[in-house]
Coordinates of N, CA and C in Angstrom, one line a residue:
X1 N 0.8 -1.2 0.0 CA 0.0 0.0 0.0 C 0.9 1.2 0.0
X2 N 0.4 2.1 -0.9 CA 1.7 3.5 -1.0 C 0.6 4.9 -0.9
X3 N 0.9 5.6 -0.3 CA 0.8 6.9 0.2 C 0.7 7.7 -1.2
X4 N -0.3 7.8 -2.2 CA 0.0 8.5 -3.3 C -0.9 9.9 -3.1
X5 N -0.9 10.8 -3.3 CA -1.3 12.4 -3.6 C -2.3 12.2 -5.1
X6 N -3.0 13.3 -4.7 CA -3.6 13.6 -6.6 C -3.6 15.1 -6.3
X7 N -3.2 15.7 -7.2 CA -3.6 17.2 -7.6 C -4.4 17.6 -8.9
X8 N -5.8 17.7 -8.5 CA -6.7 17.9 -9.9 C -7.8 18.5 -9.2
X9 N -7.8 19.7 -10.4 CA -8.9 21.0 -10.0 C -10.3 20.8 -10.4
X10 N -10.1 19.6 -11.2 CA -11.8 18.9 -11.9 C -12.0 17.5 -11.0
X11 N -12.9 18.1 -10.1 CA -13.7 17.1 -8.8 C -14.0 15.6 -9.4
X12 N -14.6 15.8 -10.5 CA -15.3 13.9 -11.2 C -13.5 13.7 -11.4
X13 N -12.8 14.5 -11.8 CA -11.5 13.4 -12.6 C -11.5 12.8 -10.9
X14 N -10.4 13.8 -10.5 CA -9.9 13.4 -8.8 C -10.4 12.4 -8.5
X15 N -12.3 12.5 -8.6 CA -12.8 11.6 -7.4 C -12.5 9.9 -8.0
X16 N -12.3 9.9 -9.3 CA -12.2 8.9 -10.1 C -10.8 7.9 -10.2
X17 N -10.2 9.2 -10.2 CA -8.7 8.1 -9.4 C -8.4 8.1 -8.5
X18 N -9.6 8.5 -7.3 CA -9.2 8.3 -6.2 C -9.9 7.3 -5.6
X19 N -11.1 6.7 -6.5 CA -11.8 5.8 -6.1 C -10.8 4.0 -6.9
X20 N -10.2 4.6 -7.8 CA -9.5 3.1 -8.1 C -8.5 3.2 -7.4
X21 N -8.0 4.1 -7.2 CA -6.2 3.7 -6.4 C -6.5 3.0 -5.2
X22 N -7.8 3.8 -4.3 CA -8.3 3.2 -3.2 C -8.3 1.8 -3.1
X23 N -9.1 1.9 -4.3 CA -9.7 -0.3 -4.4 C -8.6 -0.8 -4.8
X24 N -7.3 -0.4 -5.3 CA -6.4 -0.8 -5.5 C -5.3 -0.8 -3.9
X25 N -6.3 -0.8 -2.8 CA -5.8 -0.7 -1.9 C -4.4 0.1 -0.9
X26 N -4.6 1.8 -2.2 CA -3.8 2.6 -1.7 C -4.4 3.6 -0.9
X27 N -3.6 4.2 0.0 CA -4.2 5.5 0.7 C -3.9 6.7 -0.3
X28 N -5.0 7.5 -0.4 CA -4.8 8.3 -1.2 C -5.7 10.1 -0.5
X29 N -4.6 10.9 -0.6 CA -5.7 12.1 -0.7 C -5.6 13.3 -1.6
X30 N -6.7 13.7 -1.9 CA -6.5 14.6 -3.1 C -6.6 16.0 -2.8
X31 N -6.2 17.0 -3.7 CA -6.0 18.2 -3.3 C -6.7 19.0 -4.9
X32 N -7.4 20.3 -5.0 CA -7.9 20.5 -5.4 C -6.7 22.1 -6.4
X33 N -5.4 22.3 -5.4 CA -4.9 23.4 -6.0 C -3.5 22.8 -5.1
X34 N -2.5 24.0 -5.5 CA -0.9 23.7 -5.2 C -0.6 23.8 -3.9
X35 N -1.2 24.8 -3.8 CA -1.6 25.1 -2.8 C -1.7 24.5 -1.1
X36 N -2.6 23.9 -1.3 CA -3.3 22.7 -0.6 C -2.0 21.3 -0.6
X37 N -1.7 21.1 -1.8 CA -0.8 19.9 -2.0 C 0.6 20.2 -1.4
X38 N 1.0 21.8 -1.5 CA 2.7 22.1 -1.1 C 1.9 22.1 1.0
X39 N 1.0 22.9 1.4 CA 0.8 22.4 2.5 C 0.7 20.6 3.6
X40 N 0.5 19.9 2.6 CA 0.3 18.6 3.2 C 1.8 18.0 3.2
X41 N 2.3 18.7 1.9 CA 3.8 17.7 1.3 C 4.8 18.3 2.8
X42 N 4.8 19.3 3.3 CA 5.0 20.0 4.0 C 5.6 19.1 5.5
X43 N 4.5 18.0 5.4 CA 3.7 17.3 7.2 C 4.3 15.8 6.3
X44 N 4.0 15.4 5.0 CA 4.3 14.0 4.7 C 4.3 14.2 3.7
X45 N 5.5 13.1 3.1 CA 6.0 12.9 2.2 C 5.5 12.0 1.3
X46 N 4.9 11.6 0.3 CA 3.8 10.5 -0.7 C 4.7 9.8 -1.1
X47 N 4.9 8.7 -1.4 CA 5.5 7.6 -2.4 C 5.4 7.8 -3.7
X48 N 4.1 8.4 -4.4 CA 4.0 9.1 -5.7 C 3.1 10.7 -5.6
X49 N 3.2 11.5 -6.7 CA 2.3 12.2 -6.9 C 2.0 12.2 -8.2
X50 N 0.4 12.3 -8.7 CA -0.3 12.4 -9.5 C -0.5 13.7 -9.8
X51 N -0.2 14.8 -11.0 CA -0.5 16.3 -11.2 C -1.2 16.4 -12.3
X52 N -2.1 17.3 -12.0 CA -2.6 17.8 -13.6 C -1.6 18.7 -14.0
X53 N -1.6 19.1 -15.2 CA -1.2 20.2 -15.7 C -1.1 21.6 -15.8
X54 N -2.5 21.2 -15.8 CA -3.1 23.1 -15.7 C -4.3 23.3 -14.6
X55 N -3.4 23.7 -13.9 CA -4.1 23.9 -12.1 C -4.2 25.3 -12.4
X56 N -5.3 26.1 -11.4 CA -6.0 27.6 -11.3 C -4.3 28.3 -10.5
X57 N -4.0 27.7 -10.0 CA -2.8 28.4 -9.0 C -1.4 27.9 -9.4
X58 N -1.0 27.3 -10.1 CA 0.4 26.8 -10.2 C 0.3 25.5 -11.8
X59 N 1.2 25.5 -12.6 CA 1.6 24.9 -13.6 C 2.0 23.0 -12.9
X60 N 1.4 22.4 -13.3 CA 2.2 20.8 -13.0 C 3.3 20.4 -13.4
X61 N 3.7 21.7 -14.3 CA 5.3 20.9 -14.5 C 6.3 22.1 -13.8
X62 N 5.5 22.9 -13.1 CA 6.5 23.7 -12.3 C 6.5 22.8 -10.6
X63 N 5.2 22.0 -10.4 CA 5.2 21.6 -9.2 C 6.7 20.7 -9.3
X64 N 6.0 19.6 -10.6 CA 7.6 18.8 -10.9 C 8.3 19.2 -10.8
X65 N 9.3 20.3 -11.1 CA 10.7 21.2 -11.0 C 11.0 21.5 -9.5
X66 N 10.0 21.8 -8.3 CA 10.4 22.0 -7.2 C 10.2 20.9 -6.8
X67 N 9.5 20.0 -6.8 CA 10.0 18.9 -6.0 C 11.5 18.1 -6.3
X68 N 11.6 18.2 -7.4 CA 13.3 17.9 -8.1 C 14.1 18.5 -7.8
X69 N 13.8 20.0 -6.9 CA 15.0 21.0 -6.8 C 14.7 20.4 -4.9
X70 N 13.4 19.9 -4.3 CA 13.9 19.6 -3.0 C 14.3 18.5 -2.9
X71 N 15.7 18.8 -1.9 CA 16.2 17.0 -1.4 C 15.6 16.2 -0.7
X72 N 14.4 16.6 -0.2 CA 13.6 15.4 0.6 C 12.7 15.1 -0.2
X73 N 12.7 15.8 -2.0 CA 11.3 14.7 -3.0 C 12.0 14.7 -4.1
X74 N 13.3 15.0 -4.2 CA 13.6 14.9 -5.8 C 13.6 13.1 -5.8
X75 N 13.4 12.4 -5.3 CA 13.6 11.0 -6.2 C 11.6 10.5 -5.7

Protein backbone atom coordinates (compact mmCIF):
# COMPACT_ATOMS: atom_id res chain seq x y z
CA UNK A 1 0.00 0.00 0.00
CA UNK A 2 1.67 3.45 -1.05
CA UNK A 3 0.83 6.89 0.23
CA UNK A 4 0.00 8.51 -3.30
CA UNK A 5 -1.30 12.42 -3.57
CA UNK A 6 -3.62 13.62 -6.62
CA UNK A 7 -3.62 17.16 -7.59
CA UNK A 8 -6.66 17.91 -9.94
CA UNK A 9 -8.89 21.03 -10.05
CA UNK A 10 -11.77 18.88 -11.86
CA UNK A 11 -13.71 17.13 -8.84
CA UNK A 12 -15.29 13.91 -11.16
CA UNK A 13 -11.48 13.36 -12.61
CA UNK A 14 -9.92 13.42 -8.83
CA UNK A 15 -12.79 11.58 -7.41
CA UNK A 16 -12.18 8.86 -10.05
CA UNK A 17 -8.72 8.15 -9.38
CA UNK A 18 -9.19 8.25 -6.18
CA UNK A 19 -11.85 5.81 -6.07
CA UNK A 20 -9.52 3.08 -8.09
CA UNK A 21 -6.21 3.65 -6.35
CA UNK A 22 -8.28 3.23 -3.24
CA UNK A 23 -9.73 -0.31 -4.41
CA UNK A 24 -6.42 -0.84 -5.48
CA UNK A 25 -5.77 -0.71 -1.85
CA UNK A 26 -3.82 2.62 -1.65
CA UNK A 27 -4.20 5.48 0.69
CA UNK A 28 -4.80 8.32 -1.18
CA UNK A 29 -5.69 12.05 -0.70
CA UNK A 30 -6.51 14.58 -3.14
CA UNK A 31 -5.96 18.17 -3.31
CA UNK A 32 -7.90 20.54 -5.43
CA UNK A 33 -4.93 23.42 -6.02
CA UNK A 34 -0.92 23.69 -5.25
CA UNK A 35 -1.59 25.14 -2.82
CA UNK A 36 -3.31 22.68 -0.62
CA UNK A 37 -0.82 19.89 -2.02
CA UNK A 38 2.67 22.13 -1.08
CA UNK A 39 0.81 22.38 2.55
CA UNK A 40 0.29 18.55 3.25
CA UNK A 41 3.85 17.68 1.33
CA UNK A 42 4.97 20.02 4.04
CA UNK A 43 3.71 17.31 7.25
CA UNK A 44 4.29 14.05 4.72
CA UNK A 45 5.99 12.94 2.17
CA UNK A 46 3.77 10.46 -0.69
CA UNK A 47 5.49 7.64 -2.39
CA UNK A 48 3.96 9.12 -5.70
CA UNK A 49 2.26 12.22 -6.90
CA UNK A 50 -0.25 12.38 -9.51
CA UNK A 51 -0.49 16.29 -11.25
CA UNK A 52 -2.63 17.78 -13.57
CA UNK A 53 -1.18 20.16 -15.65
CA UNK A 54 -3.12 23.14 -15.73
CA UNK A 55 -4.14 23.90 -12.15
CA UNK A 56 -5.97 27.56 -11.29
CA UNK A 57 -2.78 28.40 -9.01
CA UNK A 58 0.35 26.81 -10.24
CA UNK A 59 1.56 24.89 -13.58
CA UNK A 60 2.18 20.84 -12.96
CA UNK A 61 5.26 20.91 -14.46
CA UNK A 62 6.48 23.69 -12.31
CA UNK A 63 5.16 21.65 -9.22
CA UNK A 64 7.56 18.82 -10.89
CA UNK A 65 10.65 21.22 -11.04
CA UNK A 66 10.36 22.02 -7.25
CA UNK A 67 9.97 18.87 -5.95
CA UNK A 68 13.28 17.91 -8.07
CA UNK A 69 15.01 21.02 -6.82
CA UNK A 70 13.94 19.63 -2.98
CA UNK A 71 16.21 16.97 -1.43
CA UNK A 72 13.56 15.43 0.57
CA UNK A 73 11.27 14.74 -2.98
CA UNK A 74 13.60 14.91 -5.79
CA UNK A 75 13.59 11.01 -6.21
Amino acid sequence: MALIYIVEDDDSIREIEEFALMNAGHKVIGFSCAKEFYNKLDQVIPELCILDIMLPDENGNEIVRKLRRNPDTKK
